[in-house]
Short mmCIF file of C-alpha atoms in Angstrom, two decimals:
data_model
loop_
_atom_site.label_atom_id
_atom_site.label_comp_id
_atom_site.label_asym_id
_atom_site.label_seq_id
_atom_site.Cartn_x
_atom_site.Cartn_y
_atom_site.Cartn_z
CA MET P 1 -171.57 -127.68 -30.66
CA SER P 2 -170.43 -129.80 -33.57
CA SER P 3 -174.05 -130.20 -34.73
CA THR P 4 -174.47 -126.43 -34.67
CA LEU P 5 -171.29 -125.95 -36.71
CA TRP P 6 -172.41 -128.65 -39.15
CA PHE P 7 -175.83 -127.00 -39.57
CA SER P 8 -174.26 -123.55 -40.04
CA GLY P 9 -171.83 -124.97 -42.57
CA LEU P 10 -174.70 -126.59 -44.45
CA ILE P 11 -176.56 -123.26 -44.62
CA PHE P 12 -173.39 -121.53 -45.86
CA LEU P 13 -172.82 -124.22 -48.50
CA ASN P 14 -176.41 -124.05 -49.71
CA SER P 15 -176.23 -120.26 -49.90
CA LEU P 16 -172.98 -120.50 -51.85
CA LEU P 17 -174.45 -122.99 -54.30
CA LEU P 18 -177.56 -120.81 -54.71
CA CYS P 19 -175.41 -117.77 -55.47
CA MET P 20 -173.36 -119.77 -57.98
CA ALA P 21 -176.52 -120.99 -59.69
CA ALA P 22 -178.03 -117.50 -59.81
CA GLY P 23 -174.85 -115.90 -61.13
CA GLN P 24 -173.01 -112.79 -60.05
CA VAL P 25 -174.28 -109.22 -59.91
CA HIS P 26 -172.35 -106.44 -61.65
CA TYR P 27 -172.76 -102.66 -61.59
CA TYR P 28 -171.93 -100.15 -64.32
CA ASP P 29 -172.27 -96.38 -64.64
CA PHE P 30 -173.09 -95.07 -68.11
CA VAL P 31 -172.67 -91.30 -68.44
CA LEU P 32 -174.28 -90.02 -71.63
CA LYS P 33 -172.57 -86.82 -72.69
CA GLU P 34 -171.41 -84.84 -75.71
CA THR P 35 -167.73 -85.45 -76.56
CA ASN P 36 -165.51 -83.95 -79.27
CA PHE P 37 -163.84 -86.26 -81.80
CA THR P 38 -161.63 -85.48 -84.77
CA LYS P 39 -162.04 -87.71 -87.84
CA LEU P 40 -161.91 -87.18 -91.60
CA CYS P 41 -160.03 -83.89 -91.18
CA SER P 42 -162.65 -82.21 -89.00
CA THR P 43 -163.83 -82.08 -85.38
CA LYS P 44 -167.41 -82.53 -84.20
CA SER P 45 -169.33 -83.32 -81.03
CA ILE P 46 -171.17 -86.63 -80.68
CA LEU P 47 -173.24 -88.23 -77.95
CA THR P 48 -171.18 -90.90 -76.19
CA VAL P 49 -171.20 -93.15 -73.15
CA ASN P 50 -168.32 -92.36 -70.79
CA GLY P 51 -166.67 -90.29 -73.52
CA SER P 52 -165.74 -93.20 -75.79
CA PHE P 53 -166.73 -94.29 -79.32
CA PRO P 54 -167.65 -97.13 -79.34
CA GLY P 55 -168.79 -97.20 -75.74
CA PRO P 56 -167.64 -99.41 -72.85
CA THR P 57 -167.90 -103.21 -72.93
CA ILE P 58 -170.16 -105.10 -70.53
CA ARG P 59 -168.46 -108.39 -69.61
CA VAL P 60 -170.34 -111.09 -67.68
CA HIS P 61 -170.75 -114.83 -67.31
CA LYS P 62 -173.85 -116.69 -68.41
CA GLY P 63 -176.61 -116.28 -65.83
CA ASP P 64 -175.24 -113.04 -64.30
CA THR P 65 -177.27 -109.88 -63.66
CA VAL P 66 -176.15 -106.33 -64.39
CA PHE P 67 -177.43 -103.02 -63.06
CA VAL P 68 -176.55 -100.06 -65.29
CA ASN P 69 -177.07 -96.61 -63.82
CA VAL P 70 -177.62 -94.37 -66.84
CA HIS P 71 -176.83 -90.70 -66.23
CA ASN P 72 -178.16 -88.62 -69.11
CA GLN P 73 -176.11 -85.46 -69.47
CA GLY P 74 -177.03 -85.10 -73.15
CA LYS P 75 -179.57 -82.93 -74.97
CA TYR P 76 -182.18 -85.59 -75.76
CA GLY P 77 -184.23 -88.17 -73.92
CA VAL P 78 -182.55 -91.57 -74.39
CA THR P 79 -183.04 -95.22 -73.45
CA ILE P 80 -180.56 -98.10 -73.75
CA HIS P 81 -181.48 -101.46 -75.31
CA TRP P 82 -179.60 -104.67 -74.50
CA HIS P 83 -179.78 -106.16 -77.98
CA GLY P 84 -180.41 -109.90 -77.85
CA VAL P 85 -180.78 -110.18 -74.07
CA ARG P 86 -184.07 -111.97 -73.38
CA GLN P 87 -184.79 -109.98 -70.21
CA PRO P 88 -187.25 -112.62 -68.89
CA ARG P 89 -190.27 -110.87 -67.34
CA ASN P 90 -188.29 -107.63 -67.29
CA PRO P 91 -189.37 -105.62 -70.38
CA TRP P 92 -189.37 -102.31 -68.50
CA SER P 93 -185.56 -102.35 -68.62
CA ASP P 94 -185.34 -103.45 -72.27
CA GLY P 95 -185.14 -99.95 -73.71
CA PRO P 96 -187.63 -99.33 -76.57
CA GLU P 97 -188.46 -95.67 -76.11
CA ASN P 98 -192.14 -95.01 -75.34
CA ILE P 99 -192.95 -98.71 -75.79
CA THR P 100 -191.70 -100.45 -72.64
CA GLN P 101 -190.19 -97.44 -70.88
CA CYS P 102 -190.09 -93.67 -71.01
CA PRO P 103 -186.96 -91.95 -72.32
CA ILE P 104 -184.45 -90.95 -69.67
CA ALA P 105 -184.79 -87.19 -69.68
CA PRO P 106 -181.73 -84.90 -69.87
CA ASN P 107 -180.10 -84.22 -66.50
CA THR P 108 -181.74 -87.26 -64.90
CA SER P 109 -180.62 -90.82 -64.12
CA PHE P 110 -182.29 -94.20 -64.32
CA THR P 111 -181.05 -97.67 -63.37
CA GLN P 112 -181.74 -100.44 -65.89
CA GLU P 113 -181.59 -104.09 -64.82
CA VAL P 114 -180.16 -106.53 -67.35
CA ILE P 115 -180.93 -110.19 -66.63
CA PHE P 116 -178.77 -112.70 -68.50
CA SER P 117 -180.34 -116.15 -68.74
CA THR P 118 -179.71 -118.43 -71.75
CA GLU P 119 -177.40 -116.15 -73.73
CA GLU P 120 -173.74 -117.06 -74.25
CA GLY P 121 -171.39 -115.41 -76.72
CA THR P 122 -171.49 -111.87 -78.12
CA LEU P 123 -174.31 -109.34 -78.01
CA TRP P 124 -174.34 -105.55 -77.91
CA TRP P 125 -176.10 -102.59 -76.35
CA HIS P 126 -177.23 -99.39 -78.04
CA ALA P 127 -179.40 -96.34 -77.59
CA HIS P 128 -183.00 -96.94 -78.67
CA SER P 129 -184.06 -93.38 -79.45
CA ASP P 130 -184.14 -92.09 -83.05
CA TRP P 131 -180.60 -92.20 -84.45
CA THR P 132 -178.72 -91.87 -81.18
CA ARG P 133 -177.54 -95.48 -81.58
CA ALA P 134 -175.22 -94.29 -84.39
CA THR P 135 -172.76 -93.20 -81.69
CA VAL P 136 -174.18 -94.69 -78.47
CA HIS P 137 -173.37 -98.41 -78.57
CA GLY P 138 -170.95 -101.00 -77.24
CA ALA P 139 -170.28 -104.71 -76.85
CA ILE P 140 -171.75 -107.27 -74.45
CA ILE P 141 -169.56 -110.33 -73.88
CA ILE P 142 -171.21 -113.29 -72.14
CA LEU P 143 -168.62 -115.86 -71.11
CA PRO P 144 -169.47 -119.48 -70.25
CA LYS P 145 -170.46 -120.19 -66.66
CA PRO P 146 -167.50 -120.68 -64.32
CA GLY P 147 -166.29 -124.24 -64.59
CA THR P 148 -167.45 -124.60 -68.21
CA THR P 149 -165.84 -123.60 -71.49
CA TYR P 150 -166.49 -123.05 -75.19
CA PRO P 151 -167.74 -125.92 -77.39
CA PHE P 152 -164.60 -125.44 -79.50
CA PRO P 153 -160.88 -125.39 -78.61
CA LYS P 154 -160.18 -122.42 -76.38
CA PRO P 155 -158.55 -119.64 -78.44
CA TYR P 156 -155.26 -118.07 -77.45
CA ALA P 157 -156.94 -114.67 -77.07
CA GLU P 158 -160.02 -112.79 -78.20
CA GLU P 159 -160.80 -109.36 -79.60
CA THR P 160 -164.00 -107.39 -80.21
CA LEU P 161 -164.40 -105.67 -83.58
CA ILE P 162 -167.32 -103.23 -83.80
CA LEU P 163 -168.31 -102.16 -87.30
CA GLY P 164 -169.65 -98.62 -87.15
CA GLU P 165 -169.90 -95.48 -89.23
CA TRP P 166 -169.05 -91.80 -89.04
CA TYR P 167 -171.23 -88.88 -90.04
CA LYS P 168 -169.78 -85.43 -90.47
CA GLY P 169 -173.27 -84.04 -89.88
CA ASP P 170 -175.38 -84.21 -86.72
CA VAL P 171 -177.09 -87.61 -86.76
CA MET P 172 -180.21 -86.37 -84.96
CA ALA P 173 -180.57 -83.49 -87.42
CA ILE P 174 -180.11 -85.89 -90.35
CA ILE P 175 -182.97 -88.19 -89.36
CA THR P 176 -185.19 -85.27 -88.31
CA GLU P 177 -184.83 -83.68 -91.75
CA ALA P 178 -185.46 -86.98 -93.53
CA LEU P 179 -188.66 -87.58 -91.56
CA ALA P 180 -189.85 -84.01 -92.22
CA THR P 181 -189.21 -84.12 -95.98
CA GLY P 182 -189.88 -87.78 -96.69
CA GLY P 183 -186.52 -88.05 -98.43
CA ASP P 184 -183.64 -90.44 -97.86
CA PRO P 185 -181.40 -89.52 -94.92
CA ASN P 186 -177.89 -88.36 -95.70
CA ILE P 187 -175.47 -91.26 -95.95
CA SER P 188 -172.49 -91.68 -93.64
CA ASN P 189 -169.10 -90.30 -94.64
CA ALA P 190 -167.12 -93.35 -93.57
CA PHE P 191 -167.41 -96.78 -92.04
CA THR P 192 -165.30 -97.61 -89.01
CA ILE P 193 -163.71 -100.58 -87.23
CA ASN P 194 -163.53 -99.93 -83.49
CA GLY P 195 -164.14 -96.24 -84.16
CA GLN P 196 -161.40 -95.80 -86.79
CA PRO P 197 -162.14 -95.32 -90.52
CA GLY P 198 -158.83 -96.77 -91.72
CA ASP P 199 -156.31 -96.24 -94.51
CA LEU P 200 -158.65 -95.41 -97.39
CA TYR P 201 -160.12 -92.19 -95.99
CA ASN P 202 -158.50 -88.77 -95.70
CA CYS P 203 -156.73 -88.00 -92.42
CA SER P 204 -157.30 -91.53 -91.11
CA ASN P 205 -154.37 -93.83 -91.82
CA GLY P 206 -152.47 -92.64 -88.76
CA THR P 207 -155.20 -93.95 -86.47
CA THR P 208 -156.07 -97.19 -88.30
CA TYR P 209 -156.99 -99.89 -85.80
CA ARG P 210 -154.38 -102.65 -85.46
CA LEU P 211 -154.93 -106.16 -84.15
CA PRO P 212 -151.63 -107.71 -82.96
CA VAL P 213 -151.30 -111.51 -83.26
CA TYR P 214 -148.66 -114.19 -82.66
CA SER P 215 -147.82 -116.55 -85.48
CA GLY P 216 -149.55 -119.92 -85.14
CA LYS P 217 -152.08 -118.79 -82.55
CA THR P 218 -155.88 -118.90 -82.96
CA TYR P 219 -157.99 -115.89 -81.99
CA LEU P 220 -161.70 -115.43 -81.31
CA LEU P 221 -163.03 -112.31 -83.03
CA ARG P 222 -166.33 -110.98 -81.70
CA ILE P 223 -167.74 -109.02 -84.64
CA ILE P 224 -170.66 -106.61 -84.18
CA ASN P 225 -172.46 -104.70 -86.94
CA SER P 226 -173.65 -101.48 -85.30
CA ILE P 227 -174.11 -99.68 -88.64
CA MET P 228 -177.50 -98.03 -89.10
CA ASN P 229 -178.59 -99.53 -92.43
CA GLU P 230 -176.01 -101.42 -94.46
CA GLU P 231 -175.22 -105.13 -94.44
CA GLN P 232 -171.46 -105.54 -94.41
CA PHE P 233 -168.98 -107.91 -95.97
CA PHE P 234 -166.04 -108.63 -93.64
CA GLY P 235 -162.81 -110.47 -94.33
CA ILE P 236 -159.08 -110.65 -93.61
CA ALA P 237 -156.59 -110.83 -96.47
CA LYS P 238 -155.19 -114.37 -97.01
CA HIS P 239 -156.86 -115.68 -93.82
CA ASN P 240 -159.82 -118.04 -93.53
CA LEU P 241 -162.57 -117.56 -90.96
CA THR P 242 -164.52 -120.12 -88.95
CA VAL P 243 -167.90 -118.87 -87.73
CA VAL P 244 -168.71 -120.57 -84.40
CA GLY P 245 -171.45 -118.34 -82.98
CA SER P 246 -173.97 -115.62 -83.72
CA ASP P 247 -176.29 -113.45 -81.61
CA GLY P 248 -175.30 -114.96 -78.28
CA ALA P 249 -175.62 -118.60 -79.38
CA TYR P 250 -173.24 -121.20 -80.80
CA LEU P 251 -173.42 -122.53 -84.36
CA LYS P 252 -172.12 -125.59 -86.13
CA PRO P 253 -168.72 -124.30 -87.35
CA ILE P 254 -168.79 -122.72 -90.81
CA ASN P 255 -165.50 -122.31 -92.70
CA THR P 256 -165.38 -119.36 -95.09
CA ASN P 257 -163.10 -116.64 -96.42
CA TYR P 258 -165.55 -113.85 -95.61
CA ILE P 259 -168.85 -113.21 -93.87
CA MET P 260 -171.84 -110.98 -94.53
CA ILE P 261 -173.33 -109.51 -91.37
CA THR P 262 -176.59 -107.57 -91.20
CA PRO P 263 -177.20 -104.49 -89.02
CA GLY P 264 -177.70 -105.59 -85.41
CA GLN P 265 -176.10 -109.01 -85.87
CA THR P 266 -173.08 -110.33 -84.04
CA MET P 267 -170.78 -113.16 -85.13
CA ASP P 268 -168.12 -115.07 -83.23
CA VAL P 269 -165.32 -115.99 -85.62
CA LEU P 270 -162.10 -117.97 -85.17
CA VAL P 271 -159.03 -116.97 -87.18
CA THR P 272 -155.61 -118.62 -87.07
CA ALA P 273 -152.50 -116.53 -87.71
CA ASN P 274 -151.01 -119.03 -90.18
CA GLN P 275 -149.55 -116.74 -92.83
CA SER P 276 -146.05 -115.31 -93.22
CA PRO P 277 -145.43 -112.77 -90.43
CA SER P 278 -146.40 -109.40 -91.86
CA LEU P 279 -149.31 -106.94 -91.97
CA TYR P 280 -152.65 -107.96 -93.49
CA TYR P 281 -155.70 -105.85 -94.21
CA ILE P 282 -158.94 -106.43 -92.32
CA ALA P 283 -161.69 -104.92 -94.46
CA SER P 284 -165.43 -104.27 -94.29
CA THR P 285 -167.47 -102.95 -97.20
CA PRO P 286 -171.24 -102.64 -97.70
CA PHE P 287 -173.57 -104.97 -99.55
CA ALA P 288 -176.50 -103.05 -101.01
CA ASP P 289 -179.10 -104.20 -103.54
CA THR P 290 -181.34 -101.16 -103.65
CA THR P 291 -181.73 -97.92 -105.59
CA ALA P 292 -181.57 -95.97 -102.33
CA PRO P 293 -178.29 -94.10 -101.74
CA PHE P 294 -175.69 -95.77 -99.52
CA ASP P 295 -172.13 -95.20 -98.36
CA ASN P 296 -170.16 -97.16 -100.97
CA THR P 297 -166.79 -97.05 -99.20
CA THR P 298 -164.51 -99.52 -97.41
CA THR P 299 -163.16 -99.36 -93.88
CA THR P 300 -159.92 -101.11 -93.00
CA ALA P 301 -157.95 -102.28 -89.99
CA ILE P 302 -154.65 -104.18 -89.90
CA LEU P 303 -153.86 -107.67 -88.63
CA GLN P 304 -150.26 -107.27 -87.45
CA TYR P 305 -148.02 -110.23 -86.67
CA LYS P 306 -145.77 -109.61 -83.69
CA GLY P 307 -142.03 -109.93 -84.20
CA PRO P 308 -139.32 -108.43 -86.41
CA SER P 309 -140.95 -109.57 -89.67
CA GLY P 310 -144.39 -108.26 -88.83
CA ASN P 311 -143.84 -104.75 -90.13
CA ARG P 312 -144.47 -104.94 -93.88
CA LEU P 313 -147.91 -104.66 -95.48
CA SER P 314 -147.85 -107.66 -97.82
CA ALA P 315 -151.55 -108.21 -98.50
CA SER P 316 -153.57 -105.51 -100.25
CA LEU P 317 -157.33 -105.26 -100.47
CA THR P 318 -157.16 -107.25 -103.69
CA ASN P 319 -156.43 -110.27 -101.49
CA ILE P 320 -159.95 -110.03 -100.04
CA SER P 321 -162.68 -111.31 -102.37
CA PHE P 322 -166.33 -110.56 -101.54
CA VAL P 323 -169.00 -112.33 -103.56
CA THR P 324 -172.66 -111.29 -103.64
CA PRO P 325 -174.70 -114.03 -101.96
CA ASN P 326 -177.30 -115.98 -103.90
CA ILE P 327 -180.04 -115.22 -101.39
CA ASP P 328 -180.05 -111.59 -100.39
CA ILE P 329 -181.43 -110.23 -97.13
CA LEU P 330 -183.99 -108.07 -95.22
CA GLN P 331 -187.71 -106.68 -95.02
CA ALA P 332 -190.94 -107.98 -93.51
CA TYR P 333 -194.50 -109.22 -93.99
CA TYR P 334 -196.00 -111.47 -91.33
CA ARG P 335 -197.94 -114.51 -92.46
CA LYS P 336 -200.99 -114.97 -90.27
CA LEU P 337 -200.87 -118.18 -88.24
CA PRO P 338 -203.25 -119.72 -85.70
CA ARG P 339 -202.73 -118.52 -82.11
CA VAL P 340 -200.35 -115.69 -83.01
CA PHE P 341 -202.41 -112.49 -82.86
CA ALA P 342 -204.82 -111.00 -80.35
CA SER P 343 -208.60 -110.84 -80.43
CA ASN P 344 -210.52 -110.58 -83.72
CA PHE P 345 -207.48 -110.62 -85.97
CA PRO P 346 -208.39 -112.26 -89.32
CA TYR P 347 -207.31 -115.85 -89.75
CA GLN P 348 -206.28 -114.89 -93.27
CA PRO P 349 -205.85 -111.41 -94.79
CA LEU P 350 -208.98 -109.96 -96.39
CA TYR P 351 -207.04 -109.54 -99.62
CA TYR P 352 -203.90 -111.13 -100.96
CA PHE P 353 -201.19 -108.86 -102.36
CA ASN P 354 -198.16 -109.97 -104.39
CA PHE P 355 -195.50 -108.52 -102.13
CA THR P 356 -192.67 -109.21 -104.57
CA GLY P 357 -193.81 -106.19 -106.56
CA ASP P 358 -195.06 -107.90 -109.73
CA VAL P 359 -197.92 -105.41 -110.07
CA GLY P 360 -199.30 -107.26 -113.08
CA ASN P 361 -200.18 -110.19 -110.83
CA ASN P 362 -201.69 -108.39 -107.85
CA THR P 363 -204.90 -110.41 -107.90
CA LEU P 364 -207.07 -109.88 -104.86
CA TYR P 365 -208.61 -112.89 -103.11
CA PRO P 366 -211.32 -112.65 -100.44
CA ALA P 367 -210.48 -114.25 -97.13
CA LEU P 368 -211.99 -117.68 -96.49
CA ALA P 369 -212.66 -117.22 -92.79
CA THR P 370 -212.05 -115.08 -89.73
CA LYS P 371 -210.99 -116.30 -86.32
CA ALA P 372 -209.96 -114.82 -82.98
CA LEU P 373 -206.28 -115.57 -82.35
CA THR P 374 -204.18 -115.51 -79.20
CA VAL P 375 -200.77 -116.59 -78.00
CA ASN P 376 -200.64 -118.54 -74.78
CA TYR P 377 -197.62 -119.08 -72.58
CA ASN P 378 -195.30 -121.77 -74.02
CA ASP P 379 -197.09 -121.81 -77.39
CA ALA P 380 -194.92 -122.62 -80.40
CA VAL P 381 -194.97 -119.78 -82.91
CA GLU P 382 -193.96 -119.77 -86.58
CA ILE P 383 -193.65 -116.51 -88.48
CA VAL P 384 -192.88 -116.12 -92.17
CA LEU P 385 -191.19 -112.81 -92.98
CA GLN P 386 -191.90 -111.86 -96.60
CA GLY P 387 -189.57 -109.41 -98.34
CA THR P 388 -191.55 -106.82 -100.27
CA ASN P 389 -190.94 -104.71 -103.36
CA VAL P 390 -193.30 -101.80 -102.80
CA GLY P 391 -191.03 -98.90 -103.72
CA ALA P 392 -187.28 -99.56 -103.62
CA ALA P 393 -186.81 -103.22 -102.77
CA GLU P 394 -183.88 -104.15 -100.57
CA ASN P 395 -182.67 -106.54 -97.92
CA HIS P 396 -184.00 -105.65 -94.49
CA PRO P 397 -182.99 -106.67 -90.94
CA MET P 398 -185.54 -107.99 -88.47
CA HIS P 399 -184.89 -108.19 -84.72
CA LEU P 400 -187.15 -109.74 -82.09
CA HIS P 401 -187.08 -108.39 -78.53
CA GLY P 402 -187.39 -110.81 -75.64
CA PHE P 403 -186.65 -113.92 -77.67
CA SER P 404 -184.13 -115.73 -79.74
CA PHE P 405 -185.58 -117.81 -82.55
CA TYR P 406 -184.63 -120.54 -84.97
CA VAL P 407 -184.26 -119.73 -88.66
CA VAL P 408 -185.84 -122.82 -90.21
CA GLY P 409 -186.06 -121.76 -93.85
CA MET P 410 -185.64 -119.10 -96.51
CA GLY P 411 -186.19 -118.75 -100.24
CA SER P 412 -186.95 -116.50 -103.18
CA GLY P 413 -190.29 -115.12 -104.33
CA ASN P 414 -193.58 -115.34 -102.48
CA PHE P 415 -193.84 -117.94 -99.73
CA ASN P 416 -195.84 -121.01 -100.74
CA ASN P 417 -197.40 -122.55 -97.63
CA LYS P 418 -197.78 -125.93 -99.31
CA THR P 419 -194.40 -126.50 -100.92
CA ASP P 420 -191.89 -124.25 -99.11
CA PRO P 421 -192.23 -125.85 -95.64
CA LYS P 422 -190.88 -129.07 -97.19
CA SER P 423 -187.49 -127.36 -97.39
CA TYR P 424 -187.40 -126.38 -93.69
CA ASN P 425 -184.40 -127.39 -91.60
CA LEU P 426 -186.03 -128.79 -88.46
CA ILE P 427 -182.98 -130.77 -87.33
CA ASP P 428 -180.25 -128.21 -86.58
CA PRO P 429 -181.44 -124.71 -87.58
CA PRO P 430 -179.32 -121.74 -86.46
CA GLU P 431 -180.47 -119.72 -83.45
CA ALA P 432 -180.49 -115.93 -83.79
CA ASN P 433 -182.17 -112.75 -82.61
CA THR P 434 -181.53 -110.68 -85.76
CA VAL P 435 -181.93 -111.88 -89.35
CA GLY P 436 -181.79 -110.49 -92.86
CA VAL P 437 -184.95 -111.12 -94.88
CA PRO P 438 -184.12 -111.67 -98.58
CA LYS P 439 -185.06 -109.00 -101.07
CA ASN P 440 -188.16 -110.30 -102.88
CA GLY P 441 -187.91 -113.47 -100.82
CA TRP P 442 -189.06 -115.00 -97.54
CA LEU P 443 -187.61 -116.27 -94.28
CA THR P 444 -189.29 -118.43 -91.61
CA ILE P 445 -188.57 -118.30 -87.88
CA ARG P 446 -189.87 -120.39 -84.98
CA PHE P 447 -189.76 -119.77 -81.24
CA ILE P 448 -191.54 -120.68 -78.01
CA ALA P 449 -193.64 -117.87 -76.48
CA ASP P 450 -192.20 -118.31 -72.99
CA ASN P 451 -191.43 -114.67 -72.12
CA PRO P 452 -194.60 -112.66 -71.42
#
């Protein structure tokens, strides 16, 4: 009898440990539907998830699995992408429309499985169909496994801040017209913080987002740039920021008074409420280095100290200083490397082109050799992303599905494969899944090809 009980208890304990190792399973329902919102003095209908803008937050622990039943009650076929989630051996739930899965047709449902493995920190989800992600997006928060904690002192509380934008026009019509005419799409009419444009836009100061804090406490801000095209500066008047994570991975702490965050990136930032109790502006404004039109406005929120003194706005936007970075960001040319491409891809390009746009130096060189290239499981891969200046040069974001990668180097001009690798950081490079490639510059990433 006792042996039987002991054996049964052992089975139960092993099952419990297996479940703890595998993580928990969560279920969400996402209902895609048109919803009316009033902003900037007018009302319009936008595609939302569960009627909210931004959409609902997915909150899990590292190693958990989520099943999201997507009910499409909208007018267009849509898929959802879990931005930065590796989805090991599960690309058919990753979301790229007509690449790894078909769009979810209107008036149908589809369940997407989201497998969390190595990620820990802040990621986000968004629609992956044309410009539907302008309004269909939300946060993913991956907490440490139960029994573990952050690699920094646990903050008093945490808050998610999603940087977005608002279009008075129909976003699907805007991108459709741009593709048909070849022109630039209409720019947004406002940027937003958690769906609210803030004090500097018409009809908006009454709904400005407020973040309440207690004096002396430290808060973890999970910042997500869900804006379609613009890199954003972000800062809080008279408060310093400590960046401790990005794209679902931890970083060596970086102390700064502002950050620049590219579209698709997330950053985990610590801020201590160490100023005189009052109201302080939180602000986000675009960084653009191109001749293309962009929304040159500023969205604001308010950091509000709790207590009787926390009711006076003492820090204006002049207390937030944004400085253009020395190395800009974003656009892509892949340097050909051994074992990276499939059959019969040239070992070197047939001709060399000066991608920085110096047309006077576009000398063409014949390739030296050709070679069949492949990537095998667990191969190490290095890719150099070269910013180009064919047309209007600008920073450009690059995101890799199915992998995070290490940013081992970046610089200006054309990449030099003899001298530039000497500057690589191969000791403690940051891990990311989205990067900004410098305008007229280069950026090198490395990863292990361990996710077929």
